[in-house]
PDB file of C-alpha atoms in Angstrom:
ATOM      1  CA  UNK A 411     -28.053 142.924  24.020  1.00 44.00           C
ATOM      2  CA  UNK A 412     -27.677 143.425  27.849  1.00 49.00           C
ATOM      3  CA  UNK A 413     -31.029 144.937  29.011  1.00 57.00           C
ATOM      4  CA  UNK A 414     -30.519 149.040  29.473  1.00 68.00           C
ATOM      5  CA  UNK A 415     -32.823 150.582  32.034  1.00 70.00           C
ATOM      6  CA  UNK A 416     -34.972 153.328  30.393  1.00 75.00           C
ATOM      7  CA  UNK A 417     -32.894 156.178  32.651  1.00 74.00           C
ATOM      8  CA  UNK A 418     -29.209 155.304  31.642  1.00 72.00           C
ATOM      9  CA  UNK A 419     -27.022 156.250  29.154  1.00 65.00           C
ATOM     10  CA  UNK A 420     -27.906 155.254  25.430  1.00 65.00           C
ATOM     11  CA  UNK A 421     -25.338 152.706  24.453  1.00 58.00           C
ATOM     12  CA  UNK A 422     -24.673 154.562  20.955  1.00 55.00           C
ATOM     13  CA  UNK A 423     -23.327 157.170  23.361  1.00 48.00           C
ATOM     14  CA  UNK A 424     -25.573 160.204  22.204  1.00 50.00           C
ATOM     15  CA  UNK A 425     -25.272 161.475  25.813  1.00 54.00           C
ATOM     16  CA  UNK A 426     -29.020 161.154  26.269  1.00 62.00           C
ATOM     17  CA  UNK A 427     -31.231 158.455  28.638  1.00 69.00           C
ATOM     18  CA  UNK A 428     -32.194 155.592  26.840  1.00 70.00           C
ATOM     19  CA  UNK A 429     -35.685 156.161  26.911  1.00 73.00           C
ATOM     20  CA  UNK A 430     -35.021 159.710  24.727  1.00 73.00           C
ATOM     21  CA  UNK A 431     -33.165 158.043  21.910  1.00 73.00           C
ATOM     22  CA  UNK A 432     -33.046 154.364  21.454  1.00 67.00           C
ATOM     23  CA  UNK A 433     -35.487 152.776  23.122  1.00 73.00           C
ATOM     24  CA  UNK A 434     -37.750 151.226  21.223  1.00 67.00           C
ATOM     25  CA  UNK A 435     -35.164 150.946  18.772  1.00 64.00           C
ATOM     26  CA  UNK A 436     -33.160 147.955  19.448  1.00 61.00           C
ATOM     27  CA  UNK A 437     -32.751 146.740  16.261  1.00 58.00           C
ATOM     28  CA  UNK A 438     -31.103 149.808  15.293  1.00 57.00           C
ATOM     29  CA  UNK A 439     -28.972 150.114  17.826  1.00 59.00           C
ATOM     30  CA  UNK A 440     -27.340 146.505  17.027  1.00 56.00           C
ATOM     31  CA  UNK A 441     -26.745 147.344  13.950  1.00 51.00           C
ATOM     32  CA  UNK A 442     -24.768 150.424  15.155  1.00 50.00           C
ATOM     33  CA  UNK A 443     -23.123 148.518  17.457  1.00 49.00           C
ATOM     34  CA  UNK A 444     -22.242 145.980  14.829  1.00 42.00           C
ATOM     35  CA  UNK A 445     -20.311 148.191  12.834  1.00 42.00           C
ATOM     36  CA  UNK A 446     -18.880 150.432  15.035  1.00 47.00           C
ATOM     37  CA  UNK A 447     -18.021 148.460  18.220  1.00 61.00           C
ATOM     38  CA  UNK A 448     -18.181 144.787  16.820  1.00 72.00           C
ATOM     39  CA  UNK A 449     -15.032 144.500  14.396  1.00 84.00           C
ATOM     40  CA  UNK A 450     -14.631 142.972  11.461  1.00 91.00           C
ATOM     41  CA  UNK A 451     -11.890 141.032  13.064  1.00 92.00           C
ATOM     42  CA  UNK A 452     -14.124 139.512  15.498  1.00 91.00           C
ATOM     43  CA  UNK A 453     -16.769 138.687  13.448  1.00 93.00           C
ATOM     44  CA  UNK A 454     -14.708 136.477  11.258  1.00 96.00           C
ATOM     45  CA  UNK A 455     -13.490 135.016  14.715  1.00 95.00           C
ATOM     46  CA  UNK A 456     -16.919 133.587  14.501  1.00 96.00           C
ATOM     47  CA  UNK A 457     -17.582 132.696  11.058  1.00 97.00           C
ATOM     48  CA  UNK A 458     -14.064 131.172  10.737  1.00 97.00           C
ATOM     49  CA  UNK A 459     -15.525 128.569  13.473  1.00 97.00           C
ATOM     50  CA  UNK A 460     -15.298 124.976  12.245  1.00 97.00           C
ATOM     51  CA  UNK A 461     -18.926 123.752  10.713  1.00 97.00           C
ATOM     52  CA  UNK A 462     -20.379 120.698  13.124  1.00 97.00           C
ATOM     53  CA  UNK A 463     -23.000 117.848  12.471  1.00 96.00           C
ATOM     54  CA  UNK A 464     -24.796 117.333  15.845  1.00 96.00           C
ATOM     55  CA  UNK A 465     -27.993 115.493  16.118  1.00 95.00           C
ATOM     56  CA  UNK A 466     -30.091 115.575  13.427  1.00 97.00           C
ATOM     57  CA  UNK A 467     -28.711 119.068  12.188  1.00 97.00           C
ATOM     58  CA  UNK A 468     -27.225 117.970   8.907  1.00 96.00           C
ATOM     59  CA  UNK A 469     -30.923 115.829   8.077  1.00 97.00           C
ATOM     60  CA  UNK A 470     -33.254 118.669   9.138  1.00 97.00           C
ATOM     61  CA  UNK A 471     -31.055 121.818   6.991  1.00 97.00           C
ATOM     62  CA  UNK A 472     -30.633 119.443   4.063  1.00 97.00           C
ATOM     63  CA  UNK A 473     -34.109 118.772   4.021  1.00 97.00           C
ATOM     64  CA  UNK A 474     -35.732 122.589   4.405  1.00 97.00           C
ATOM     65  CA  UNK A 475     -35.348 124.821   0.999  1.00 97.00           C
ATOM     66  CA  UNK A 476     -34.709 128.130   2.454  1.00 97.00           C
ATOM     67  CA  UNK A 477     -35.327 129.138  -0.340  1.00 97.00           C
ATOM     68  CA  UNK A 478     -38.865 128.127  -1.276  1.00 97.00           C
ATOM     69  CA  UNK A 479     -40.057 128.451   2.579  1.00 97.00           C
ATOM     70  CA  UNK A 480     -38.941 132.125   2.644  1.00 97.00           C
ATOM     71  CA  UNK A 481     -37.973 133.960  -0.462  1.00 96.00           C
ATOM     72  CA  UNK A 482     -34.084 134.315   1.150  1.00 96.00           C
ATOM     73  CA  UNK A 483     -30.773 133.136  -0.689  1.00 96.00           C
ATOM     74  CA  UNK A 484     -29.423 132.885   2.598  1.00 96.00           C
ATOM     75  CA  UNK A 485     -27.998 129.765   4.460  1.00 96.00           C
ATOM     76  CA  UNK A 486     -26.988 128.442   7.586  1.00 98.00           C
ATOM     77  CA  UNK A 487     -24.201 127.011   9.082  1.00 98.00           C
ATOM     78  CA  UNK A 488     -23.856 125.204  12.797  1.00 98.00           C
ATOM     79  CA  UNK A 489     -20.810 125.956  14.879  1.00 97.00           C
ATOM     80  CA  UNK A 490     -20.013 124.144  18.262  1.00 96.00           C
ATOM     81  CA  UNK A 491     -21.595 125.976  21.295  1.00 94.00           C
ATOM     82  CA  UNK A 492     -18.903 125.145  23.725  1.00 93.00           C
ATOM     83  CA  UNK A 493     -16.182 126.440  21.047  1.00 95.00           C
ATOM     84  CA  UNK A 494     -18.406 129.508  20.061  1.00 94.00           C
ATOM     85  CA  UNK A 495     -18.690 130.430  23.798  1.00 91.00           C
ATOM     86  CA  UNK A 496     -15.456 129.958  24.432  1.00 91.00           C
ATOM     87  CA  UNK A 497     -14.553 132.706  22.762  1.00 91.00           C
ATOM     88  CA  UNK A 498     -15.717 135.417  25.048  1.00 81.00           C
ATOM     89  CA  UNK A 499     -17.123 138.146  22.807  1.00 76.00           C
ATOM     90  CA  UNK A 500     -19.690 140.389  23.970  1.00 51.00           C
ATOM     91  CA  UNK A 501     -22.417 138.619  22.360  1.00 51.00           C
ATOM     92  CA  UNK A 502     -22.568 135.551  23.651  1.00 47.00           C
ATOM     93  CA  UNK A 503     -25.435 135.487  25.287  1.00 49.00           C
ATOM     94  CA  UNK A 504     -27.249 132.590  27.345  1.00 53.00           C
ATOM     95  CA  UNK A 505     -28.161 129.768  24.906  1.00 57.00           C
ATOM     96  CA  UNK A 506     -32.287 129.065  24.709  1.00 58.00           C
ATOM     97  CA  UNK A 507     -32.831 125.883  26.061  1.00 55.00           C
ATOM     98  CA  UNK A 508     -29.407 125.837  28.082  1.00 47.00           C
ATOM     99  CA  UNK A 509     -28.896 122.441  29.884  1.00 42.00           C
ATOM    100  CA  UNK A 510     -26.880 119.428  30.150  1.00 40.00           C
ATOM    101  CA  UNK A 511     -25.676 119.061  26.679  1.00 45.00           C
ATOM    102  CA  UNK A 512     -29.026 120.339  24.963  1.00 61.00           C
ATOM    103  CA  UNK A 513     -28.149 124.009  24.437  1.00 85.00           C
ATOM    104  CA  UNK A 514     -28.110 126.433  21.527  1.00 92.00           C
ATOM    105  CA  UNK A 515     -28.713 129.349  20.245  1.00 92.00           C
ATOM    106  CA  UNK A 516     -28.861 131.809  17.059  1.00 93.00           C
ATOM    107  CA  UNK A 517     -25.802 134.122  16.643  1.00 92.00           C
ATOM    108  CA  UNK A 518     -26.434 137.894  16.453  1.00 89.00           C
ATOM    109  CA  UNK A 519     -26.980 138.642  13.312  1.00 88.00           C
ATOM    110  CA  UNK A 520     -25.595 141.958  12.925  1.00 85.00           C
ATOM    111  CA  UNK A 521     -22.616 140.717  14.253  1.00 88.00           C
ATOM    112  CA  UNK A 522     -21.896 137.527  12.006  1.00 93.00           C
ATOM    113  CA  UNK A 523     -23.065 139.326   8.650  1.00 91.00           C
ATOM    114  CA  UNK A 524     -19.876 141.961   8.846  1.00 92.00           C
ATOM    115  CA  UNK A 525     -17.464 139.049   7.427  1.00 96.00           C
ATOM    116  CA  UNK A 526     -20.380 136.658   6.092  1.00 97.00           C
ATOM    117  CA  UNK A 527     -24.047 138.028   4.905  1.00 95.00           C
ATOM    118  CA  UNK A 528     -24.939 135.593   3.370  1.00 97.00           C
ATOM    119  CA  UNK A 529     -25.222 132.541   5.833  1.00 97.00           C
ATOM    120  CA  UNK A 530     -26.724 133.031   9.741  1.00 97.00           C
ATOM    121  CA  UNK A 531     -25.312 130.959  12.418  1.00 97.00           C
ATOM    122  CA  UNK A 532     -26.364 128.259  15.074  1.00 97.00           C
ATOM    123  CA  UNK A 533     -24.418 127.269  17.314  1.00 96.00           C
ATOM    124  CA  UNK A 534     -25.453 123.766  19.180  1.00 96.00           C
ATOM    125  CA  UNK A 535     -24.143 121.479  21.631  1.00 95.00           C
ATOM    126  CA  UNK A 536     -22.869 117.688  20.281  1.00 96.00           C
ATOM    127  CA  UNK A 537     -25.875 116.084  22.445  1.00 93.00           C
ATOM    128  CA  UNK A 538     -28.442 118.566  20.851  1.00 95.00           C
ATOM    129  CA  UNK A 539     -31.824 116.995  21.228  1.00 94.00           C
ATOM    130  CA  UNK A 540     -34.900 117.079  18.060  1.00 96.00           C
ATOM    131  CA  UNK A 541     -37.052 119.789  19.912  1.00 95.00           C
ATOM    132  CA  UNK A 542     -34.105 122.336  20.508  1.00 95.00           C
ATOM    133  CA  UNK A 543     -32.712 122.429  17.321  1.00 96.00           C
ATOM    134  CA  UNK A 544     -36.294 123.095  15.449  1.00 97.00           C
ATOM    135  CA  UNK A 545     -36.681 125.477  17.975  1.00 96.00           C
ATOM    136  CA  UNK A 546     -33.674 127.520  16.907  1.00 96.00           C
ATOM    137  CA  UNK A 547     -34.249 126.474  13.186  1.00 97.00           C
ATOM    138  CA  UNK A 548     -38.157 128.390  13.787  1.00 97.00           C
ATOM    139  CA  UNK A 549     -36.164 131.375  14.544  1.00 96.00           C
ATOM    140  CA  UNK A 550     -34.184 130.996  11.667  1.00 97.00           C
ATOM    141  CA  UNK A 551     -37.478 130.547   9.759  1.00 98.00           C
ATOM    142  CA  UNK A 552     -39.055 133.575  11.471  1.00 97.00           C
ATOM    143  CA  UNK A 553     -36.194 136.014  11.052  1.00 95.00           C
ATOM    144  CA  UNK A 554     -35.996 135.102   7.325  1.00 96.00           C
ATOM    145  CA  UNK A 555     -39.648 134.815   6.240  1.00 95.00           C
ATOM    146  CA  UNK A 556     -41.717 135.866   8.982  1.00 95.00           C
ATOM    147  CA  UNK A 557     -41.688 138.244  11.926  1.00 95.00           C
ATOM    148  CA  UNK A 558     -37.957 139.439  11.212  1.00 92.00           C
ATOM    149  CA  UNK A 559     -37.368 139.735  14.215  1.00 90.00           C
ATOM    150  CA  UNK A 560     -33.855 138.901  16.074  1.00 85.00           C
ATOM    151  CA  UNK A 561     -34.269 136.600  18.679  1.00 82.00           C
ATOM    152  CA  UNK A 562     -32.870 138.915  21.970  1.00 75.00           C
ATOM    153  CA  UNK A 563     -33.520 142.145  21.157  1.00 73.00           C
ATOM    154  CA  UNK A 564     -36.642 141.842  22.641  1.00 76.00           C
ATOM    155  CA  UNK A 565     -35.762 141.741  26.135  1.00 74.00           C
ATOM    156  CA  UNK A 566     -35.537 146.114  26.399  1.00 77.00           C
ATOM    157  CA  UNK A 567     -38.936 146.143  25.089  1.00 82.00           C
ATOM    158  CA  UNK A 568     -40.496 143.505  27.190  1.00 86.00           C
ATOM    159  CA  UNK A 569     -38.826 145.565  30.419  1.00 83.00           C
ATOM    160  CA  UNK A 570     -40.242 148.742  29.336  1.00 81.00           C
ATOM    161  CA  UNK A 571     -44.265 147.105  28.648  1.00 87.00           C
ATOM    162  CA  UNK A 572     -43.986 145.303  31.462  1.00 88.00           C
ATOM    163  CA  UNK A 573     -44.732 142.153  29.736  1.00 91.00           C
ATOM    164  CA  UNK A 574     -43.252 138.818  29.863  1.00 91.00           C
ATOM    165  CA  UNK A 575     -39.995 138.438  27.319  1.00 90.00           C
ATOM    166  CA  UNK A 576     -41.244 135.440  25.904  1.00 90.00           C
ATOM    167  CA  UNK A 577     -44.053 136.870  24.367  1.00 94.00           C
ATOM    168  CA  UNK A 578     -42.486 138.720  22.565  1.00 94.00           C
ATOM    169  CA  UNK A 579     -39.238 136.530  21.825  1.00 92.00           C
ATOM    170  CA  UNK A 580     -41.879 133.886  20.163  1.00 96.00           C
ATOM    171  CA  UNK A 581     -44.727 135.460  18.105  1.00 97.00           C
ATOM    172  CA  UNK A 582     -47.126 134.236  15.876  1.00 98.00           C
ATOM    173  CA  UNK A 583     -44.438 133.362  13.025  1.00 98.00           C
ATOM    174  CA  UNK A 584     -42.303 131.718  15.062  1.00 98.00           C
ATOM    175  CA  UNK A 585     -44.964 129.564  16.111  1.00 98.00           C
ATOM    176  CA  UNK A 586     -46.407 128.976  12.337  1.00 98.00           C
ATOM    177  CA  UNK A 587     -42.437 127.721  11.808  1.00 98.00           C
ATOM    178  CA  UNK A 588     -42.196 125.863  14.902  1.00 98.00           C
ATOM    179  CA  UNK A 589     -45.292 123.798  13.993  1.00 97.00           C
ATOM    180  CA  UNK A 590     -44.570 123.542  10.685  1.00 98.00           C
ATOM    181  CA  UNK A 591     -41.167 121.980  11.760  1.00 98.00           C
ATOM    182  CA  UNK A 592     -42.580 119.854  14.498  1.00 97.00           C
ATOM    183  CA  UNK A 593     -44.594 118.152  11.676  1.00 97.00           C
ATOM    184  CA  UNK A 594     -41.880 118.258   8.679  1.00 97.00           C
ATOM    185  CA  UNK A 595     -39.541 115.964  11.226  1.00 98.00           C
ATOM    186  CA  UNK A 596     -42.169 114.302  13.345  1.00 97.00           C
ATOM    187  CA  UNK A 597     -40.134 116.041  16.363  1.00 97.00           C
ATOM    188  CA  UNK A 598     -41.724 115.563  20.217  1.00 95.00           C
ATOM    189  CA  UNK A 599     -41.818 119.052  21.032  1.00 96.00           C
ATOM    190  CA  UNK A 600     -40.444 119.818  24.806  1.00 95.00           C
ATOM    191  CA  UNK A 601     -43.038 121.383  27.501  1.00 94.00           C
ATOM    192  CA  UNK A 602     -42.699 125.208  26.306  1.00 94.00           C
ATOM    193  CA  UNK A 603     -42.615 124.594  22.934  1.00 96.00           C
ATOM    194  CA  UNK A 604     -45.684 122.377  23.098  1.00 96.00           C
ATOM    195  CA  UNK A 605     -47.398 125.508  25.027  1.00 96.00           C
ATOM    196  CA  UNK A 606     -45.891 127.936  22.320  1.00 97.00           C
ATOM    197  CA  UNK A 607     -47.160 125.392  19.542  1.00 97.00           C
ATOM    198  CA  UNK A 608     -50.671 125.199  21.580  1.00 98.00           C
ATOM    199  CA  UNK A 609     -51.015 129.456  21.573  1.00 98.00           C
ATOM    200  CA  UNK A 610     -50.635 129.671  18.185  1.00 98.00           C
ATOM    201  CA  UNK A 611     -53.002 127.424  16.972  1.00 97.00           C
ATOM    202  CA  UNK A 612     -55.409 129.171  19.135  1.00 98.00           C
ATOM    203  CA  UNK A 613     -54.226 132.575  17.728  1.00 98.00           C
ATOM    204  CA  UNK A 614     -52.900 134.075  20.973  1.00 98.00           C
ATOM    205  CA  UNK A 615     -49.433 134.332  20.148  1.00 98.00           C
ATOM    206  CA  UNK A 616     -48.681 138.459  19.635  1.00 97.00           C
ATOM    207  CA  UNK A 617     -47.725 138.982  15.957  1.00 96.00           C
ATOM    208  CA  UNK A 618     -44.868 140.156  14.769  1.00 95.00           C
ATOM    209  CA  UNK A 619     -45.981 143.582  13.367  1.00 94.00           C
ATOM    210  CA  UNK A 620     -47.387 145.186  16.512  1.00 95.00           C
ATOM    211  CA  UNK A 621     -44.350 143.920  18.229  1.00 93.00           C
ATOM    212  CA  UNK A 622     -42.498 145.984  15.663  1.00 89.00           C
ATOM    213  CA  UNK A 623     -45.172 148.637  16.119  1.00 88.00           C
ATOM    214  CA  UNK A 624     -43.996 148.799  19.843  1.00 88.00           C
ATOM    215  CA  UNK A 625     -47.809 150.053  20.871  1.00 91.00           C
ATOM    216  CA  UNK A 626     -47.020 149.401  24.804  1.00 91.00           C
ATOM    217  CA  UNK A 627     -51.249 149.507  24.614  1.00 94.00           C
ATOM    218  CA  UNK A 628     -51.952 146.714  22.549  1.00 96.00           C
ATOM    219  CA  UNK A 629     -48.835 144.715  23.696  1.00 96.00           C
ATOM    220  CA  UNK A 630     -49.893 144.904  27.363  1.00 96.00           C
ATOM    221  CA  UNK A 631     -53.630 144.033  26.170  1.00 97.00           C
ATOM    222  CA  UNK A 632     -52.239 141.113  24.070  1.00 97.00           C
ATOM    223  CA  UNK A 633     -49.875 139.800  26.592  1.00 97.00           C
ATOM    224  CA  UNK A 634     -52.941 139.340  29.053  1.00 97.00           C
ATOM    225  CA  UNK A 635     -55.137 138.299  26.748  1.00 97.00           C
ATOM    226  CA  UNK A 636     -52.612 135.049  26.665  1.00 97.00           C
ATOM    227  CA  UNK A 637     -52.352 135.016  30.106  1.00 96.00           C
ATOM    228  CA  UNK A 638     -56.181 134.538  30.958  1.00 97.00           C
ATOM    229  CA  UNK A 639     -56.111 132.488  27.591  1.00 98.00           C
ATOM    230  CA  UNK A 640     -53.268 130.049  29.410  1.00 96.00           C
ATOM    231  CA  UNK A 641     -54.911 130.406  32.863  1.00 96.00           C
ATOM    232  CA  UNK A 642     -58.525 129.027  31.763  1.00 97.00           C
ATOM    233  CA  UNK A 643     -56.898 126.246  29.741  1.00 96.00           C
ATOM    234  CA  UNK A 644     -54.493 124.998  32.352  1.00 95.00           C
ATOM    235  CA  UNK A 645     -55.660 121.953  32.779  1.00 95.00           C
ATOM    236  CA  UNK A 646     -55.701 121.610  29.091  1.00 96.00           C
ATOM    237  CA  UNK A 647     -52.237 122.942  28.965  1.00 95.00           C
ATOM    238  CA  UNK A 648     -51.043 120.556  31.976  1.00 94.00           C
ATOM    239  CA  UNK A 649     -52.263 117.611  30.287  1.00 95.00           C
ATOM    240  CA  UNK A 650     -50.493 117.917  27.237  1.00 94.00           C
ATOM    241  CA  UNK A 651     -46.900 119.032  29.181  1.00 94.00           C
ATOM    242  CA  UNK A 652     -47.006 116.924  31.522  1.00 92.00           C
ATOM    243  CA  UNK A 653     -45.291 113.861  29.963  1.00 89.00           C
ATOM    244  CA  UNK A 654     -42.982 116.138  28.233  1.00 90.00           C
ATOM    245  CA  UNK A 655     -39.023 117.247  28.542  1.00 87.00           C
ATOM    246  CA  UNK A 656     -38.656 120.202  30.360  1.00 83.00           C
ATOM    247  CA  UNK A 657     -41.869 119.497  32.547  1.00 80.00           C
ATOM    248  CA  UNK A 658     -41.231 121.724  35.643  1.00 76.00           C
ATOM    249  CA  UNK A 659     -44.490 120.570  37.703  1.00 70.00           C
ATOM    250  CA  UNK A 660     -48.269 120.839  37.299  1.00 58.00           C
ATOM    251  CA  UNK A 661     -49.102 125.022  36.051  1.00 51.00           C
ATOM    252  CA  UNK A 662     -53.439 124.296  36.929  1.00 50.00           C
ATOM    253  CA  UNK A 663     -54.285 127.154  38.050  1.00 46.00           C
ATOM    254  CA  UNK A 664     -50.809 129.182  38.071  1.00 49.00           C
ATOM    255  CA  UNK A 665     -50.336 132.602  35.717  1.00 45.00           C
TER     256      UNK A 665
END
């Protein structure tokens, strides 16, 4: 979902601002817009999508029980990013971890479960390293057994706190599944991961239910709570990134 500032039209066209009807109801609003703007037509555009085997994608899905891990009878199938992309529908938003043959990212939802609810989507590049695809497998993980929440619809929120989106994209769930992942398939997490993986096991990452609480308070209190968590241990932090993929430069010392 594009980000909506708080004085524009609500997207469900009520007429109102944004911040008088759906804000702080994201989730909501997809699934309006799923049914009612999304067709069913282009939904099976994307579940119709060939099924791919990149990396280590077949290995890791054949070895997690869905099931067991999270209560849900629901599967997953990967599609190929470049083909998924290349069909130009208005949710095909920038992949997590977008690079040189690396990317992917987790299909709406609400948009994929109009011609098939009962599998959610991935769709990777063919040169799809360990740490990305555990990464998008933890939000798998999360949306079924822990937070719930949808990777992306996030972002509104984070404008209107004020907070940083990737607090909120990656709470405390998504870290218990990205660890738990990390371990399952002896993966080398990349730099953010390893910092995501480092917050939760220090219990700073924001959990999922006052992020679905949307207490601007507490999230703004939790979110720099992290930050003066991440800003004392940044040499800590440095050390353990800096030997990593995705290492952007020494962070001692930087917010």
């Amino acid at each position: 979902m594009a980000k909506i500032g708080r004085n524009e039209p609500c997207p469900c066209g009520s007429g109102k601002k944004f911040k008088h009807c759906h804000l702080g109801k994201e989730d909501q609003l997809a699934q309006e817009s799923a049914g009612g703007e999304f067709s069913p037509e282009d939904s099976a555009r994307i579940t119709a999508l060939p099924q791919v085997s990149y990396g280590r994608s077949r290995e890791m899905l054949e070895g997690l029980d869905i099931k067991k891990l999270t209560g849900s009878s629901a599967g997953v199938k990967f599609v190929d990013l470049a083909v998924y992309k290349g069909l130009d529908l208005a949710d095909a938003r920038r992949p997590e971890k977008d690079g040189v043959g690396v990317g992917g990212v987790l299909i709406n939802i609400f948009k994929t479960k109009i011609s098939d609810p009962d599998h959610l989507y991935l769709a990777i590049s063919p040169e799809i390293n360990d740490s990305v695809l555990i990464h998008q497998l933890a939000h798998v993980l999360d949306y079924l057994g822990g937070s719930k929440l949808m990777p992306g619809l996030a972002k509104p929120l984070s404008f209107d706190v004020g907070v940083p989106g990737e607090h909120l994209e990656h709470p405390h769930e998504y870290g218990y599944w990205l660890t738990y992942l990390q371990k399952e398939f002896d993966v080398q997490l990349d730099a953010d991961d390893t910092i995501v993986s480092f917050l939760f096991e220090n219990d700073m990452l924001i959990k999922g239910r006052d992020i679905d609480q949307k207490n601007q308070v507490l999230l703004r209190s939790k979110s720099e709570r992290m930050m003066r968590f991440m800003s004392e241990k940044s040499a800590e932090i440095d050390a353990l990134i800096c030997e990593r993929s995705g290492y952007i430069g020494s962070r001692v010392n930087q917010d």
